Amino acid sequence: MSDHITEIIVFSFLFLLVSGMGFVAARWRRPDNMEHLDEWGLGGRSFGGWITWFLVGGDLYTAYTFVAVPALIFGAGAAGFFAVPYTIVIYPLFFLILIRLWSVSHRHGFVTPADFVRTRFDSPTLALLVAITGIVATMPYIALQLVGIEAVLKTMGVTGESAIARHLPIIIAFAILAAYTYQSGLRAPALIAFVKDTLIYIVILVAVIYLPYKLGGWGSIFDAAEAKFTASPAPNDGITLNANNQIQYITLALGSALALFLYPHSITGVLASKNRNVIKRNMSALPAYSFLLGLLALLGYAAIASGVKPITDPATGKVDSNTVVPLLFDMQFPSWFAGVAFAAIGIGALVPAAIMSIAAANLFTRNIYKEYLRKDASPAQEARVSKVTSLVVKVGAVACIVFLDPQFSIDLQLIGGIIILQTAPSVALGLFTRWLHRGGLIAGWAVGMGLSMWMLWQIPNPATGRAHFGGSAFPLSDFGFDTPRTIYVGFVTVILNLLVAAVVTLVLRAMKTPDGVDGTTQDDYFADEGDPRVDKDVAAAVDHKSST
């Protein structure tokens, strides 16, 4: 640890600085009353273009992305670049979807996607399924933010003998996070996102200029990567995709794009925007982060050229590939700038973890607690329950890292992307049409979820020795095709989900089964800032909104 004193000092200073900002955020744009989910959980629905850009960008491009994407490219080659096209494709796909979701949520005071489903399809059961799916998909995602911090701490030599001692810095960091999120709500990650994203932009832009200079240029870097993959006996792509992985690459990129803005935390950032134009501008500007992600991904090849050897856990003997980028920074950057880079990764965990815990808490409060446990809950009671639930969610995330193999959390997150896709017919398609019967949507969800679990159960992970739930690439040979190619599980299951929903809809309509009452109108999907609100209590709670 003594070799990393400068890094630790710089890391600690910046980490404590943004933690202080988290507590100050409680007074930033503070309303008269924070005891309302619109205020605590959505920042008063008042964020303008810049705040939303930093908030949503900080939410989607996380600490885990910072370390995992280059690590995947370091180990497997070109397949790791799937994250780049999917974060480009996503914005035109969701441009129209999100402005319609914002408008109907603004008009009715919806806080979660399950709120919309409940009103649109008049189905508490379908809303409950959407809420549970969102919570289950989000929980391992929160735990994964700790993986990024843990990789940095390992690189700086901050470790211990016992599980508790080894993870004590993470426990302290998340205790601080829990405290300022409890006090400030969504305003805390919104304010911190400015610092987090600025640091990440600086670190990546410096890295893609400075590292090639030190390593002999990009030509030398690509040559070193190609030499490594050519000599490796393990199956991989090299610096270009091989034929067997092309279908998997395409379906994984498209499926991941469809899933990303179905996650509750992504929707939370969008609903906090003050009007439709903010969302339109952000869907146009957020691809700047995708450019940054492309540069970040190249660091996996730079790590190969630099001779990085990932840290091996002495207790388990397992190689932690997530330490690749921190080790690269430690080897090539001056100590003070390596500390800045490590802080960027560490702070990069705080913003998404805060938003994710708030989103999961809002789902529990609005769609489980209020719907089934206390229907007459007041706005203040909802806010208090959501605050406590957000604490419980963070404790659960820390427990996953402390007591479980981190690889298990990574595998769970892969599952999370697949299961959240099963809400696409209800949430995404539901914004445009109510043709699908609520019974059909429930049946489609059940079949899609069941097939997802069966397919994932069949996939082993030879690297970890796990016989089941070892990834998301399903062999097409298991479907009877004579090919070694694979396909993304979520792509297959969401298509079957839609087919089942459509068939069951036709059957239920033929049987004249009641389909409930649509609580929305066509005008609701075009409402904007200043338009009348259906929920007068919500309207009164956000009258204080100001321009940004």
XYZ file of C-alpha atoms in Angstrom:
548
model
C 0.000 0.000 0.000
C 2.926 2.355 0.703
C 3.671 2.472 -3.035
C 0.232 3.946 -3.671
C 0.083 6.704 -1.044
C -0.323 9.531 -3.583
C -3.059 7.641 -5.422
C -4.908 6.935 -2.179
C -4.701 10.581 -1.050
C -6.018 11.936 -4.368
C -8.711 9.248 -4.538
C -9.851 9.915 -0.962
C -9.914 13.702 -1.427
C -12.088 13.579 -4.530
C -14.324 10.879 -3.089
C -14.934 12.911 0.078
C -15.489 16.064 -1.995
C -18.351 14.538 -3.973
C -19.754 12.966 -0.813
C -19.971 16.449 0.666
C -21.723 17.597 -2.507
C -24.248 14.813 -1.964
C -25.279 16.294 1.372
C -25.268 19.859 0.022
C -27.635 18.685 -2.724
C -30.452 18.606 -0.147
C -30.402 22.439 -0.265
C -29.911 22.657 -4.040
C -33.191 23.652 -5.731
C -34.875 22.674 -2.464
C -38.699 22.828 -2.437
C -40.840 23.772 0.533
C -41.678 20.117 1.096
C -39.383 17.144 0.307
C -41.924 14.645 1.668
C -43.260 13.678 -1.742
C -41.990 11.125 -4.265
C -42.112 13.759 -6.995
C -39.541 15.708 -4.981
C -37.405 13.050 -3.282
C -37.608 10.454 -6.047
C -37.783 12.637 -9.173
C -36.074 15.889 -8.178
C -39.307 17.849 -8.558
C -39.583 16.811 -12.224
C -37.673 20.029 -12.883
C -34.302 19.120 -14.408
C -33.278 20.992 -17.538
C -31.091 19.959 -20.458
C -27.630 19.996 -18.886
C -28.657 18.393 -15.610
C -30.556 15.655 -17.421
C -27.649 15.043 -19.796
C -25.202 14.518 -16.943
C -27.732 12.588 -14.840
C -28.850 10.126 -17.539
C -25.320 9.804 -18.905
C -23.984 9.141 -15.426
C -26.762 6.616 -14.891
C -26.206 4.630 -18.104
C -22.392 4.740 -18.279
C -21.411 3.323 -14.909
C -18.267 2.392 -12.991
C -18.828 -1.210 -13.992
C -18.925 -0.147 -17.663
C -15.653 1.694 -17.098
C -13.852 -1.469 -15.995
C -15.873 -4.294 -17.607
C -15.982 -3.264 -21.282
C -12.166 -2.922 -21.666
C -11.735 -6.085 -19.550
C -14.011 -8.022 -21.911
C -12.050 -6.788 -24.926
C -8.790 -7.618 -23.112
C -9.954 -11.202 -22.636
C -12.219 -11.984 -25.604
C -11.418 -9.442 -28.288
C -13.848 -7.766 -30.664
C -16.999 -9.216 -29.068
C -16.599 -6.666 -26.289
C -17.356 -3.844 -28.706
C -21.057 -4.829 -28.714
C -21.562 -2.104 -26.097
C -20.649 0.603 -28.616
C -23.272 -0.007 -31.348
C -26.024 -0.724 -28.845
C -25.499 2.603 -27.108
C -25.743 4.281 -30.521
C -28.804 2.373 -31.756
C -30.716 2.960 -28.535
C -31.327 6.708 -28.891
C -33.292 6.783 -32.156
C -35.182 3.679 -30.974
C -36.313 5.350 -27.764
C -36.649 8.935 -29.001
C -40.408 8.665 -29.550
C -40.992 6.133 -26.769
C -39.554 8.279 -23.990
C -41.257 11.540 -24.891
C -44.609 9.737 -24.886
C -43.789 8.133 -21.531
C -42.757 11.502 -20.086
C -45.970 13.178 -21.298
C -48.395 10.590 -19.936
C -46.423 10.410 -16.670
C -46.446 14.201 -16.364
C -50.201 14.325 -16.958
C -51.057 11.549 -14.466
C -48.224 11.893 -11.945
C -46.700 8.481 -12.692
C -43.437 7.817 -10.859
C -42.651 4.342 -12.224
C -43.279 2.425 -15.468
C -45.544 0.104 -13.491
C -47.725 3.118 -12.611
C -48.291 3.631 -16.329
C -49.053 -0.053 -16.953
C -51.541 -0.073 -14.050
C -53.516 2.818 -15.533
C -53.139 1.937 -19.203
C -54.261 -1.698 -18.902
C -56.341 -1.437 -15.720
C -54.430 -4.408 -14.314
C -52.848 -4.415 -10.844
C -51.475 -7.899 -11.585
C -49.628 -6.810 -14.727
C -48.312 -3.734 -12.908
C -47.085 -5.962 -10.065
C -45.225 -8.200 -12.525
C -43.585 -5.171 -14.150
C -42.598 -3.810 -10.712
C -41.139 -7.103 -9.477
C -39.266 -7.582 -12.748
C -37.793 -4.092 -12.445
C -36.674 -4.608 -8.845
C -35.135 -8.032 -9.533
C -33.317 -6.738 -12.633
C -31.992 -3.667 -10.790
C -30.661 -5.279 -7.597
C -27.609 -7.059 -9.106
C -26.921 -3.954 -11.195
C -26.427 -1.994 -7.957
C -24.096 -4.681 -6.608
C -22.028 -4.474 -9.788
C -21.225 -0.822 -9.134
C -19.257 -2.068 -6.146
C -17.194 -4.269 -8.456
C -15.728 -1.144 -10.044
C -14.776 0.331 -6.662
C -13.362 -3.013 -5.532
C -11.125 -3.246 -8.630
C -9.673 0.189 -7.832
C -9.094 -0.684 -4.166
C -7.308 -3.921 -5.105
C -5.035 -2.007 -7.472
C -4.136 0.488 -4.725
C -3.408 -2.372 -2.336
C -6.326 -1.601 -0.024
C -7.154 -5.145 1.017
C -7.619 -7.201 4.167
C -7.528 -10.759 5.423
C -11.180 -11.310 6.347
C -14.158 -10.638 4.107
C -15.308 -7.743 6.320
C -11.850 -6.132 6.522
C -11.325 -6.505 2.774
C -14.614 -4.803 2.015
C -14.582 -2.206 4.802
C -13.816 0.739 2.443
C -16.756 -0.299 0.234
C -19.041 -0.580 3.254
C -18.015 2.913 4.399
C -18.478 4.345 0.876
C -21.972 2.917 0.571
C -22.881 4.026 4.096
C -22.040 7.593 3.043
C -23.970 7.084 -0.203
C -26.977 5.792 1.738
C -26.901 8.782 4.087
C -26.881 11.508 1.455
C -29.326 9.696 -0.816
C -31.723 9.351 2.130
C -31.437 13.065 2.801
C -31.241 14.516 -0.716
C -32.976 11.966 -2.947
C -32.406 12.254 -6.706
C -30.866 15.706 -6.324
C -27.707 14.100 -4.883
C -26.719 11.969 -7.910
C -27.830 14.790 -10.224
C -25.328 17.188 -8.623
C -22.540 14.608 -8.295
C -22.964 13.569 -11.932
C -21.377 16.865 -13.023
C -18.114 15.976 -11.253
C -18.219 12.283 -12.165
C -18.706 12.800 -15.890
C -16.200 15.643 -16.093
C -13.546 13.456 -14.479
C -14.320 10.538 -16.792
C -14.142 12.710 -19.912
C -10.767 14.112 -18.805
C -9.335 10.682 -17.947
C -10.434 8.983 -21.177
C -9.338 11.818 -23.467
C -5.936 11.940 -21.772
C -5.647 8.141 -21.932
C -6.323 7.830 -25.668
C -3.650 10.452 -26.407
C -1.046 9.704 -23.731
C -1.104 5.885 -23.772
C -0.510 5.454 -27.549
C 2.348 7.958 -27.212
C 3.970 5.788 -24.516
C 3.201 2.462 -26.183
C 4.408 3.257 -29.703
C 1.155 4.320 -31.340
C -2.133 2.602 -32.112
C -0.506 0.435 -34.761
C 1.752 -1.164 -32.161
C -1.165 -1.569 -29.774
C -3.296 -3.404 -32.357
C -0.339 -5.573 -33.388
C 0.233 -6.608 -29.768
C -3.463 -7.445 -29.343
C -3.567 -9.485 -32.553
C -0.442 -11.386 -31.514
C -1.964 -12.254 -28.149
C -5.244 -13.525 -29.583
C -3.511 -15.485 -32.350
C -1.289 -17.270 -29.823
C -4.102 -17.933 -27.342
C -5.469 -21.516 -27.281
C -8.781 -20.255 -25.843
C -11.585 -19.441 -28.316
C -11.842 -15.720 -28.974
C -12.472 -13.233 -31.765
C -9.172 -11.431 -32.013
C -9.454 -7.804 -33.065
C -12.248 -8.690 -35.521
C -15.332 -10.868 -35.069
C -15.215 -14.481 -36.204
C -18.163 -15.909 -38.122
C -19.518 -17.948 -35.197
C -20.089 -14.882 -33.021
C -21.710 -12.541 -35.536
C -25.338 -13.510 -34.838
C -24.682 -13.329 -31.100
C -23.048 -9.908 -31.537
C -25.961 -8.472 -33.542
C -28.725 -9.857 -31.319
C -26.866 -8.955 -28.118
C -26.381 -5.364 -29.287
C -30.014 -4.997 -30.379
C -31.432 -6.763 -27.310
C -29.271 -4.690 -24.965
C -30.401 -1.505 -26.721
C -34.057 -2.437 -26.225
C -33.450 -3.317 -22.577
C -31.447 -0.311 -21.415
C -34.247 2.257 -21.236
C -36.658 -0.311 -19.779
C -34.599 -0.415 -16.593
C -36.361 1.577 -13.846
C -33.300 3.740 -13.142
C -33.100 4.864 -16.783
C -36.766 5.843 -16.744
C -36.316 7.668 -13.420
C -33.735 9.985 -14.988
C -36.056 10.680 -17.918
C -39.139 11.387 -15.773
C -37.129 13.923 -13.768
C -36.874 16.123 -16.895
C -38.970 19.284 -16.895
C -40.412 19.013 -20.425
C -40.456 17.087 -23.698
C -37.836 19.273 -25.358
C -35.295 18.345 -22.692
C -35.728 14.677 -23.608
C -35.528 15.382 -27.347
C -32.288 17.312 -26.946
C -30.804 14.630 -24.717
C -31.668 11.778 -27.080
C -29.725 13.765 -29.683
C -26.771 14.639 -27.412
C -26.301 11.470 -25.339
C -24.486 9.620 -28.184
C -21.481 11.751 -27.165
C -21.143 9.255 -24.328
C -21.094 6.448 -26.909
C -18.102 8.105 -28.556
C -16.436 8.149 -25.164
C -17.332 4.481 -24.657
C -15.682 3.579 -27.969
C -12.472 5.246 -26.827
C -12.760 3.543 -23.442
C -13.130 0.118 -25.079
C -9.793 0.555 -26.872
C -8.077 0.598 -23.474
C -8.512 -3.197 -23.430
C -6.059 -3.442 -26.332
C -3.786 -0.838 -24.713
C -3.650 -3.033 -21.598
C -2.460 -5.963 -23.722
C 0.299 -3.845 -25.293
C 1.271 -2.605 -21.839
C 1.707 -6.151 -20.528
C -0.996 -5.882 -17.854
C -1.524 -9.045 -15.782
C -4.867 -9.012 -13.914
C -4.710 -9.437 -10.144
C -5.240 -12.943 -8.811
C -7.148 -13.360 -5.555
C -4.759 -15.229 -3.204
C -7.653 -16.719 -1.254
C -9.520 -18.233 -4.199
C -6.871 -18.300 -6.942
C -9.311 -16.602 -9.348
C -8.148 -13.949 -11.766
C -10.020 -10.639 -11.444
C -10.189 -9.343 -15.026
C -11.934 -6.175 -13.816
C -8.572 -4.918 -12.516
C -7.227 -4.567 -16.080
C -8.004 -0.851 -16.527
C -6.974 0.238 -13.000
C -3.685 -1.668 -13.423
C -3.120 -0.011 -16.808
C -3.591 3.420 -15.245
C -1.353 2.459 -12.313
C 1.437 1.298 -14.660
C 1.358 4.137 -17.179
C 0.083 7.288 -15.472
C 1.887 9.439 -12.871
C 0.640 8.600 -9.386
C -1.372 11.791 -8.964
C -3.237 11.314 -12.256
C -3.779 7.611 -11.554
C -5.474 8.780 -8.348
C -7.733 11.062 -10.401
C -8.562 8.145 -12.723
C -9.333 5.858 -9.778
C -11.576 8.550 -8.290
C -13.431 8.814 -11.618
C -14.170 5.078 -11.440
C -15.123 5.190 -7.760
C -17.372 8.227 -8.138
C -18.757 6.585 -11.258
C -20.244 3.951 -8.959
C -22.037 6.428 -6.702
C -24.260 8.127 -9.296
C -25.872 5.024 -10.838
C -26.053 3.190 -7.507
C -28.001 6.101 -5.997
C -30.414 6.349 -8.942
C -30.907 2.576 -9.081
C -31.713 2.334 -5.378
C -34.175 5.237 -5.677
C -35.848 3.632 -8.712
C -36.173 0.242 -6.993
C -37.544 1.922 -3.869
C -40.107 3.865 -5.898
C -41.312 0.645 -7.546
C -41.783 -1.042 -4.184
C -43.533 1.961 -2.663
C -45.933 2.797 -5.493
C -46.684 -0.640 -6.906
C -46.440 -2.984 -3.924
C -46.748 -1.001 -0.678
C -49.462 1.418 -1.823
C -51.254 -1.020 -4.137
C -51.424 -3.981 -1.761
C -50.373 -2.961 1.755
C -51.680 0.563 2.340
C -53.943 1.946 -0.351
C -54.599 5.187 1.559
C -50.898 6.044 2.035
C -50.308 9.799 1.923
C -47.557 11.348 -0.243
C -45.454 11.877 2.901
C -45.846 8.229 3.913
C -44.879 7.136 0.401
C -41.729 9.251 0.572
C -40.743 7.831 3.961
C -41.275 4.231 2.835
C -39.247 4.860 -0.318
C -36.386 6.349 1.695
C -36.227 3.336 4.009
C -36.529 0.914 1.097
C -33.611 2.601 -0.683
C -31.483 1.909 2.413
C -32.508 -1.742 2.424
C -31.638 -2.042 -1.273
C -28.122 -0.666 -0.679
C -27.550 -2.994 2.278
C -28.561 -5.910 0.063
C -26.135 -4.806 -2.652
C -23.241 -4.608 -0.185
C -24.152 -8.015 1.241
C -23.975 -9.515 -2.273
C -20.399 -8.299 -2.694
C -19.252 -9.180 0.819
C -20.745 -12.658 1.105
C -21.112 -13.838 -2.508
C -18.648 -14.406 -5.328
C -18.627 -11.163 -7.384
C -18.831 -13.315 -10.531
C -22.274 -14.423 -9.342
C -23.415 -10.784 -9.333
C -22.069 -10.386 -12.863
C -24.006 -13.462 -14.002
C -27.137 -12.130 -12.281
C -26.789 -8.831 -14.121
C -26.675 -10.678 -17.446
C -29.948 -12.296 -16.419
C -31.314 -8.863 -15.436
C -30.995 -7.520 -18.969
C -32.903 -10.510 -20.312
C -35.759 -10.409 -17.833
C -36.278 -6.633 -18.095
C -36.793 -7.160 -21.841
C -39.939 -9.131 -20.981
C -41.602 -5.866 -19.923
C -41.170 -4.343 -23.414
C -44.645 -5.333 -24.716
C -46.373 -3.769 -21.701
C -44.263 -0.635 -21.333
C -42.816 0.240 -24.757
C -45.598 -1.056 -27.016
C -48.225 -0.019 -24.489
C -47.291 3.607 -25.122
C -48.478 3.294 -28.733
C -51.285 0.752 -28.675
C -53.674 -0.952 -26.310
C -54.515 -3.720 -28.788
C -52.749 -6.376 -26.726
C -55.100 -7.741 -24.052
C -53.912 -7.492 -20.466
C -54.352 -11.257 -20.154
C -52.241 -11.749 -23.268
C -49.495 -9.535 -21.863
C -49.450 -11.518 -18.618
C -49.286 -14.802 -20.562
C -46.512 -13.462 -22.807
C -44.526 -12.284 -19.783
C -44.860 -15.694 -18.113
C -43.788 -17.629 -21.212
C -40.927 -15.246 -21.999
C -39.682 -15.398 -18.427
C -39.978 -19.177 -18.260
C -38.122 -19.713 -21.556
C -35.445 -17.234 -20.457
C -34.773 -19.188 -17.270
C -34.664 -22.501 -19.165
C -32.234 -21.189 -21.799
C -29.992 -19.545 -19.196
C -29.984 -22.768 -17.164
C -28.495 -24.583 -20.180
C -25.529 -22.212 -20.559
C -22.345 -23.161 -18.631
C -19.384 -20.914 -17.863
C -16.185 -22.975 -18.287
C -14.029 -20.112 -16.988
C -15.695 -20.191 -13.555
C -16.775 -23.828 -13.521
C -20.433 -22.789 -13.257
C -22.699 -25.368 -14.918
C -25.716 -23.078 -15.248
C -26.484 -19.374 -15.746
C -22.998 -18.906 -17.197
C -23.802 -16.279 -19.821
C -26.360 -15.082 -22.349
C -25.069 -16.767 -25.560
C -27.311 -19.751 -26.338
C -26.030 -22.383 -28.831
C -28.286 -22.593 -31.883
C -27.427 -26.296 -32.031
C -29.668 -26.781 -28.967
C -32.577 -25.672 -31.169
C -31.663 -28.322 -33.754
C -29.608 -26.141 -36.109
C -26.424 -27.647 -37.493
C -24.187 -24.703 -36.619
C -21.759 -23.716 -33.840
C -23.183 -20.193 -33.735
C -24.921 -18.677 -30.728
C -27.724 -16.177 -30.199
C -28.632 -13.767 -27.395
C -31.217 -15.323 -25.078
C -33.193 -12.098 -24.594
C -33.691 -11.629 -28.329
C -35.336 -15.049 -28.676
C -37.495 -14.840 -25.568
C -38.919 -11.352 -26.140
C -40.010 -12.390 -29.660
C -41.802 -15.432 -28.212
C -43.262 -13.180 -25.513
C -44.814 -10.976 -28.206
C -46.114 -13.930 -30.218
C -47.796 -15.483 -27.177
C -49.277 -12.123 -26.146
C -50.735 -11.667 -29.649
C -52.192 -15.206 -29.869
C -53.716 -15.066 -26.376
C -55.120 -11.612 -27.190
C -56.927 -13.006 -30.221
C -58.323 -15.882 -28.144
C -59.487 -13.620 -25.298
C -61.098 -11.147 -27.691
C -62.899 -14.015 -29.438
C -64.172 -15.100 -26.011
C -65.184 -11.452 -25.291
C -63.132 -11.441 -22.090
C -63.257 -8.005 -20.361
C -60.111 -5.943 -20.929
C -60.527 -3.232 -18.319
C -60.714 0.519 -18.899
C -57.885 2.582 -20.357
C -57.209 5.376 -17.872
C -55.334 7.474 -20.413
C -56.421 9.511 -23.437
C -54.668 10.243 -26.721
C -53.911 13.800 -25.620
C -52.052 12.507 -22.554
C -49.194 11.269 -24.767
C -48.523 14.777 -26.076
C -48.846 16.752 -22.814
C -46.020 19.147 -22.028
C -44.845 21.431 -19.254
C -47.646 23.695 -18.099
C -50.466 21.499 -19.376
C -53.225 20.574 -16.890
C -52.504 17.656 -14.570
C -54.933 14.821 -13.841
C -53.530 14.389 -10.334
C -54.119 17.743 -8.625
C -52.034 16.814 -5.555
C -49.047 16.072 -7.752
C -49.586 19.274 -9.701
C -49.533 21.295 -6.509
C -46.373 19.563 -5.322
C -44.393 20.590 -8.382
C -45.673 24.144 -8.913
C -42.323 25.430 -7.655
C -40.460 24.117 -10.716
C -37.937 26.589 -12.083
C -35.951 26.817 -15.297
C -32.449 25.402 -15.458
